[in-house]
Amino acid sequence: MGKSSKDKRDVYYRKAKELGYRARSAFKLLQLNEQFHFLDDPNLKRVVDLCAAPGSWSQVLSKTMFKGIKESEVTEDDERKIVAVDLQPMSPIDHVTRLQADITHPRTLNKILELFNNSKADFVCSDGAPDVTGLHDLDEYVQQQLIMSALQLTTCILKEGGIFVAKIFRGRDINLLYTQLGYLFEQVICAKPRSSRGTSLEAFIVCIGYIPPKGWQPKLDENISVQEFFQGLKTDSKNQPRVIERYYEEERNIAEFMSCGGLQSFDSDATYHYDVVAALSDVSLDPVQSPTSPAYKKDS
Ligand code: SAM
């Protein structure tokens, strides 16, 4: 696929290059924010971007939190900090501290807390996606595990009342995830930005108002599985945690579904001609950021 044909086919891919974003996913976070305004809170200080490479969500976070302020202009006592974590190396972004690490490993949690001087985060987002194998059942399972790992880490670093936003795939077991999230957050919404293709199962959970059950002390431990970690999650009427292995039909939490991005924004499943999209020129653009360690440079 030549870059100019891809530019023509996908308006968000093209727009990302025009605006200097490293990936088209930037628009997903921007459109989610248009709907929920979580990044417009002036009290937002500590933010974590999980599975962040190549870094377009971090670019959005940096731009919205530091609006035009250069890194050299930030004072020592400024508490605002963005930590971006990924297995892959990431090129620098102003105001973003990069951490090359695995979000499923307990050591990563400690490193993030260290960077925040042991204060908790106000906002955590995750756009994680594992490498796909093509075996659908296996891919769905690994993706599900990655979401649960992101949630697990989030329960240990998010402050009470904080917000968690993550990419999900609306597969067969999605109701169990909504139910688990319902025990942890005041509001759980499943949102689909216009920049996310309608043909894809991809959506985003926006979880507002973190309320860890009283007495539940989430702790990451290499030797316990994600399932074991969440076993103490369900609470009884006195808000005391008790063990659950499954949920019952009457306890099922169905997340509200919301489309966001506005009808005036581009439809990611449509094909636009350059003439229609006035802001776009017909010149082919180079990628915003070259790969940090491309495969063609290895072993040569
Ligand atoms: N939000 C990013 C952006 O806007 O540029 C795009 C994220 S990309 C779709 C998914 C990322 O998840 C990949 O960079 C991959 O390395 C990362 N990832 C997958 N598993 C991970 C893990 N266990 N720990 C950290 N990162 C992981």
Coordinates of C-alpha atoms and ligand atoms in Angstrom, one line a residue:
M1 CA 0.0 0.0 0.0
G2 CA 1.6 3.2 -1.1
K3 CA 1.5 6.1 1.3
S4 CA -0.5 8.4 -1.0
S5 CA -3.3 5.8 -1.5
K6 CA -3.5 5.3 2.2
D7 CA -3.6 9.1 2.7
K8 CA -6.5 9.3 0.3
R9 CA -8.3 6.3 1.8
D10 CA -8.2 7.2 5.4
V11 CA -8.9 10.8 6.3
Y12 CA -7.8 10.5 9.9
Y13 CA -4.4 9.0 8.9
R14 CA -3.9 12.0 6.6
K15 CA -5.1 14.5 9.2
A16 CA -2.8 13.1 11.8
K17 CA 0.2 13.7 9.5
E18 CA -1.0 17.2 8.7
L19 CA -1.4 18.1 12.4
G20 CA 1.9 16.4 13.5
Y21 CA 0.4 13.5 15.4
R22 CA 2.3 10.3 15.3
A23 CA -0.8 8.1 14.8
R24 CA -4.4 8.5 13.8
S25 CA -5.4 7.2 17.3
A26 CA -4.9 10.8 18.5
F27 CA -8.3 11.6 17.2
K28 CA -9.9 8.9 19.3
L29 CA -8.7 10.5 22.5
L30 CA -9.6 14.0 21.2
Q31 CA -13.1 12.9 20.3
L32 CA -13.6 11.1 23.6
N33 CA -12.5 14.3 25.4
E34 CA -14.9 16.3 23.3
Q35 CA -17.7 14.2 24.8
F36 CA -16.4 13.8 28.4
H37 CA -14.0 16.7 28.9
F38 CA -11.8 14.7 31.2
L39 CA -8.7 16.5 29.9
D40 CA -10.2 19.9 30.4
D41 CA -10.1 19.7 34.2
P42 CA -7.6 22.4 35.4
N43 CA -6.8 20.3 38.4
L44 CA -5.4 17.4 36.3
K45 CA -1.9 16.8 37.6
R46 CA -0.7 13.3 37.4
V47 CA -1.6 11.3 34.2
V48 CA -0.5 7.9 33.0
D49 CA -0.6 6.8 29.4
L50 CA -0.3 3.0 29.3
C51 CA 0.7 1.2 26.1
A52 CA 1.7 4.6 24.7
A53 CA 4.0 4.1 21.7
P54 CA 4.4 5.6 19.2
G55 CA 2.9 8.4 21.4
S56 CA 0.0 10.2 19.8
W57 CA -2.1 9.9 23.0
S58 CA 0.8 11.3 24.9
Q59 CA 1.0 14.2 22.4
V60 CA -2.7 15.0 23.0
L61 CA -2.1 14.8 26.8
S62 CA 0.9 17.1 26.6
K63 CA -0.9 19.6 24.3
T64 CA -4.0 19.8 26.4
M65 CA -2.3 19.9 29.8
F66 CA 0.5 22.3 29.0
K67 CA -1.2 24.4 26.2
G68 CA 1.7 26.0 24.5
I69 CA 4.1 26.0 27.5
K70 CA 7.6 24.9 26.6
E71 CA 9.3 22.3 28.7
S72 CA 12.0 24.9 29.7
E73 CA 9.2 27.2 31.1
V74 CA 7.9 24.6 33.6
T75 CA 8.8 25.5 37.2
E76 CA 10.2 23.0 39.7
D77 CA 7.1 23.2 41.9
D78 CA 4.8 22.4 39.0
E79 CA 3.1 19.1 40.0
R80 CA 1.8 18.2 36.5
K81 CA 3.4 15.1 35.1
I82 CA 2.6 12.7 32.3
V83 CA 4.2 9.2 32.4
A84 CA 4.0 7.1 29.2
V85 CA 4.6 3.4 29.4
D86 CA 5.3 1.0 26.6
L87 CA 7.2 -2.2 25.8
Q88 CA 8.6 -0.3 22.7
P89 CA 11.0 2.6 22.9
M90 CA 9.4 6.0 22.2
S91 CA 10.8 9.2 20.8
P92 CA 10.7 12.1 23.2
I93 CA 7.6 14.3 23.6
D94 CA 7.6 17.6 25.6
H95 CA 6.4 17.2 29.2
V96 CA 6.2 13.4 28.9
T97 CA 8.4 11.0 31.0
R98 CA 8.8 7.8 29.0
L99 CA 9.1 4.4 30.7
Q100 CA 10.0 1.4 28.6
A101 CA 8.3 -1.3 30.6
D102 CA 5.7 -4.1 30.7
I103 CA 2.4 -3.0 32.2
T104 CA 1.8 -6.5 33.4
H105 CA 4.9 -6.5 35.7
P106 CA 4.6 -5.3 39.3
R107 CA 8.0 -3.4 39.0
T108 CA 6.3 -1.0 36.5
L109 CA 3.8 0.0 39.1
N110 CA 6.6 0.9 41.6
K111 CA 8.4 2.9 39.0
I112 CA 5.3 5.0 38.1
L113 CA 4.6 5.7 41.8
E114 CA 8.3 6.7 42.3
L115 CA 7.9 9.2 39.4
F116 CA 4.9 10.6 41.1
N117 CA 6.7 10.8 44.5
N118 CA 4.2 8.2 45.8
S119 CA 1.2 10.4 45.0
K120 CA -1.7 8.8 43.1
A121 CA -2.7 9.6 39.5
D122 CA -5.8 11.6 38.5
F123 CA -6.2 10.0 35.2
V124 CA -5.0 6.7 33.6
C125 CA -5.6 5.8 29.9
S126 CA -4.7 2.7 28.0
D127 CA -4.8 2.0 24.3
G128 CA -3.0 -1.3 24.6
A129 CA -3.1 -3.9 21.9
P130 CA -1.0 -7.1 21.8
D131 CA 0.6 -8.5 18.7
V132 CA -2.1 -10.4 16.8
T133 CA -1.6 -14.1 15.9
G134 CA -4.6 -14.4 13.6
L135 CA -6.0 -17.1 15.8
H136 CA -9.2 -15.2 16.9
D137 CA -9.9 -17.0 20.1
L138 CA -6.3 -16.6 21.3
D139 CA -6.1 -12.9 20.2
E140 CA -9.4 -12.1 22.0
Y141 CA -8.1 -13.8 25.2
V142 CA -4.7 -12.0 25.1
Q143 CA -6.4 -8.7 24.5
Q144 CA -8.8 -9.3 27.4
Q145 CA -5.8 -10.2 29.6
L146 CA -4.1 -6.9 28.6
I147 CA -7.2 -4.9 29.5
M148 CA -7.4 -6.6 32.9
S149 CA -3.7 -6.0 33.5
A150 CA -4.2 -2.3 32.7
L151 CA -7.2 -2.2 35.1
Q152 CA -5.2 -4.1 37.7
L153 CA -2.4 -1.5 37.6
T154 CA -4.9 1.3 37.5
T155 CA -6.6 0.2 40.8
C156 CA -3.1 0.5 42.5
I157 CA -2.2 4.0 41.1
L158 CA -5.5 5.9 40.6
K159 CA -6.7 8.2 43.3
E160 CA -10.3 7.9 44.6
G161 CA -12.6 9.8 42.2
G162 CA -10.1 9.4 39.4
I163 CA -10.8 8.5 35.7
F164 CA -9.8 5.5 33.7
V165 CA -10.2 5.3 29.9
A166 CA -9.2 2.1 28.0
K167 CA -9.6 0.5 24.6
I168 CA -11.7 -2.6 24.6
F169 CA -13.0 -5.1 22.0
R170 CA -16.7 -5.8 22.4
G171 CA -16.2 -9.6 22.4
R172 CA -18.3 -12.3 24.0
D173 CA -17.2 -11.7 27.6
I174 CA -17.6 -8.0 27.6
N175 CA -20.5 -8.0 30.1
L176 CA -18.3 -9.5 32.7
L177 CA -15.8 -6.7 32.3
Y178 CA -18.6 -4.1 32.6
T179 CA -19.8 -5.8 35.7
Q180 CA -16.3 -5.8 37.3
L181 CA -15.9 -2.1 36.4
G182 CA -19.3 -1.4 37.9
Y183 CA -17.9 -2.5 41.3
L184 CA -15.0 0.0 40.9
F185 CA -16.4 3.1 39.3
E186 CA -19.4 5.3 39.8
Q187 CA -20.1 5.5 36.1
V188 CA -19.0 3.2 33.2
I189 CA -19.7 4.2 29.6
C190 CA -18.8 2.4 26.4
A191 CA -17.9 5.0 23.9
K192 CA -17.2 4.8 20.2
P193 CA -15.4 7.8 18.6
R194 CA -16.2 8.6 14.9
S195 CA -12.5 8.0 14.2
S196 CA -12.8 4.4 15.3
R197 CA -13.9 2.3 12.3
G198 CA -17.6 1.2 12.6
T199 CA -16.6 -2.1 11.2
S200 CA -14.2 -2.8 14.1
L201 CA -15.3 -4.2 17.5
E202 CA -13.0 -1.6 19.1
A203 CA -14.6 0.8 21.6
F204 CA -13.4 2.6 24.7
I205 CA -14.6 2.3 28.3
V206 CA -14.8 5.6 30.1
C207 CA -14.9 4.9 33.8
I208 CA -15.6 7.9 36.0
G209 CA -15.2 8.2 39.7
Y210 CA -12.9 5.5 41.1
I211 CA -14.4 4.0 44.3
P212 CA -12.3 1.1 45.6
P213 CA -14.4 -1.0 47.9
K214 CA -13.6 -0.3 51.6
G215 CA -11.0 -2.7 53.0
W216 CA -9.9 -3.9 49.5
Q217 CA -6.2 -3.2 49.2
P218 CA -5.1 -3.9 45.6
K219 CA -1.5 -5.1 45.5
L220 CA 0.4 -6.4 42.5
D221 CA 2.1 -9.7 42.9
E222 CA 3.9 -11.6 40.2
N223 CA 2.7 -14.9 41.6
I224 CA -1.1 -14.2 41.5
S225 CA -3.1 -14.3 38.4
V226 CA -5.3 -11.4 37.2
Q227 CA -8.4 -13.5 38.1
E228 CA -7.1 -14.0 41.7
F229 CA -6.3 -10.3 42.0
F230 CA -9.9 -9.4 41.3
Q231 CA -11.5 -12.1 43.4
G232 CA -12.1 -9.9 46.4
L233 CA -13.7 -7.2 44.4
K234 CA -17.4 -7.7 44.8
T235 CA -18.8 -6.0 47.9
D236 CA -21.8 -6.8 50.0
S237 CA -24.4 -4.2 51.1
K238 CA -21.9 -2.9 53.8
N239 CA -19.3 -2.3 51.1
Q240 CA -17.1 -5.1 52.4
P241 CA -15.3 -7.1 49.8
R242 CA -16.2 -10.7 49.3
V243 CA -15.0 -13.3 46.9
I244 CA -16.7 -13.8 43.6
E245 CA -15.9 -16.2 40.8
R246 CA -18.8 -15.2 38.5
Y247 CA -21.6 -12.8 38.3
Y248 CA -25.3 -13.6 38.3
E249 CA -27.6 -12.4 35.5
E250 CA -29.4 -10.0 37.8
E251 CA -26.1 -8.4 38.8
R252 CA -25.1 -7.8 35.2
N253 CA -24.0 -4.2 34.5
I254 CA -24.7 -3.1 31.0
A255 CA -22.6 -0.1 30.1
E256 CA -24.3 2.9 28.5
F257 CA -23.2 3.1 24.8
M258 CA -22.3 6.5 23.4
S259 CA -21.1 7.6 20.0
C260 CA -18.7 10.6 20.2
G261 CA -17.0 12.9 17.9
G262 CA -20.0 14.8 16.5
L263 CA -21.8 14.2 13.2
Q264 CA -19.8 17.0 11.6
S265 CA -16.5 15.1 12.1
F266 CA -15.2 12.7 9.4
D267 CA -16.6 9.2 9.2
S268 CA -13.6 6.8 9.4
D269 CA -15.4 4.2 7.2
A270 CA -15.9 6.7 4.4
T271 CA -13.6 7.6 1.6
Y272 CA -13.1 11.3 1.0
H273 CA -11.6 13.0 -2.0
Y274 CA -9.1 15.8 -1.3
D275 CA -11.5 18.4 -2.7
V276 CA -14.1 17.5 -0.1
V277 CA -11.7 17.9 2.8
A278 CA -10.7 21.5 2.3
A279 CA -8.0 21.4 5.0
L280 CA -6.0 18.7 3.3
S281 CA -3.6 19.3 0.5
D282 CA -2.9 16.7 -2.2
V283 CA 0.8 16.6 -1.4
S284 CA 2.0 13.3 0.0
L285 CA 3.4 13.7 3.5
D286 CA 6.2 12.0 5.3
P287 CA 5.6 10.2 8.6
V288 CA 5.6 12.5 11.6
Q289 CA 8.1 10.3 13.5
S290 CA 10.4 7.7 12.1
P291 CA 10.4 4.3 13.8
T292 CA 12.8 4.2 16.8
S293 CA 14.2 0.8 16.1
P294 CA 12.9 -0.5 12.7
A295 CA 13.3 -4.2 12.0
Y296 CA 15.3 -3.4 8.8
K297 CA 18.1 -1.8 10.9
K298 CA 18.4 -4.9 13.2
D299 CA 21.0 -7.6 12.5
S300 CA 22.4 -5.7 9.5
Ligands
SAM1 N1 -2.0 5.0 22.0 C1 -0.8 4.9 21.1 C2 -0.7 6.1 20.3 O1 -1.6 6.9 20.3 O2 0.4 6.3 19.7 C3 -1.0 3.6 20.3 C4 -0.9 2.4 21.1 S1 -0.6 0.9 20.1 C5 -2.2 0.7 19.4 C6 -0.6 -0.4 21.3 C7 0.7 -0.4 22.1 O3 0.5 -1.4 23.1 C8 1.9 -0.9 21.3 O4 2.9 0.1 21.2 C9 2.5 -2.1 22.2 O5 3.9 -2.1 22.3 C10 1.8 -1.8 23.5 N2 1.8 -2.9 24.5 C11 1.2 -4.1 24.2 N3 1.4 -4.9 25.3 C12 2.1 -4.2 26.2 C13 2.5 -4.4 27.6 N4 2.4 -5.6 28.2 N5 3.2 -3.4 28.2 C14 3.3 -2.2 27.7 N6 2.9 -1.9 26.4 C15 2.3 -2.9 25.7

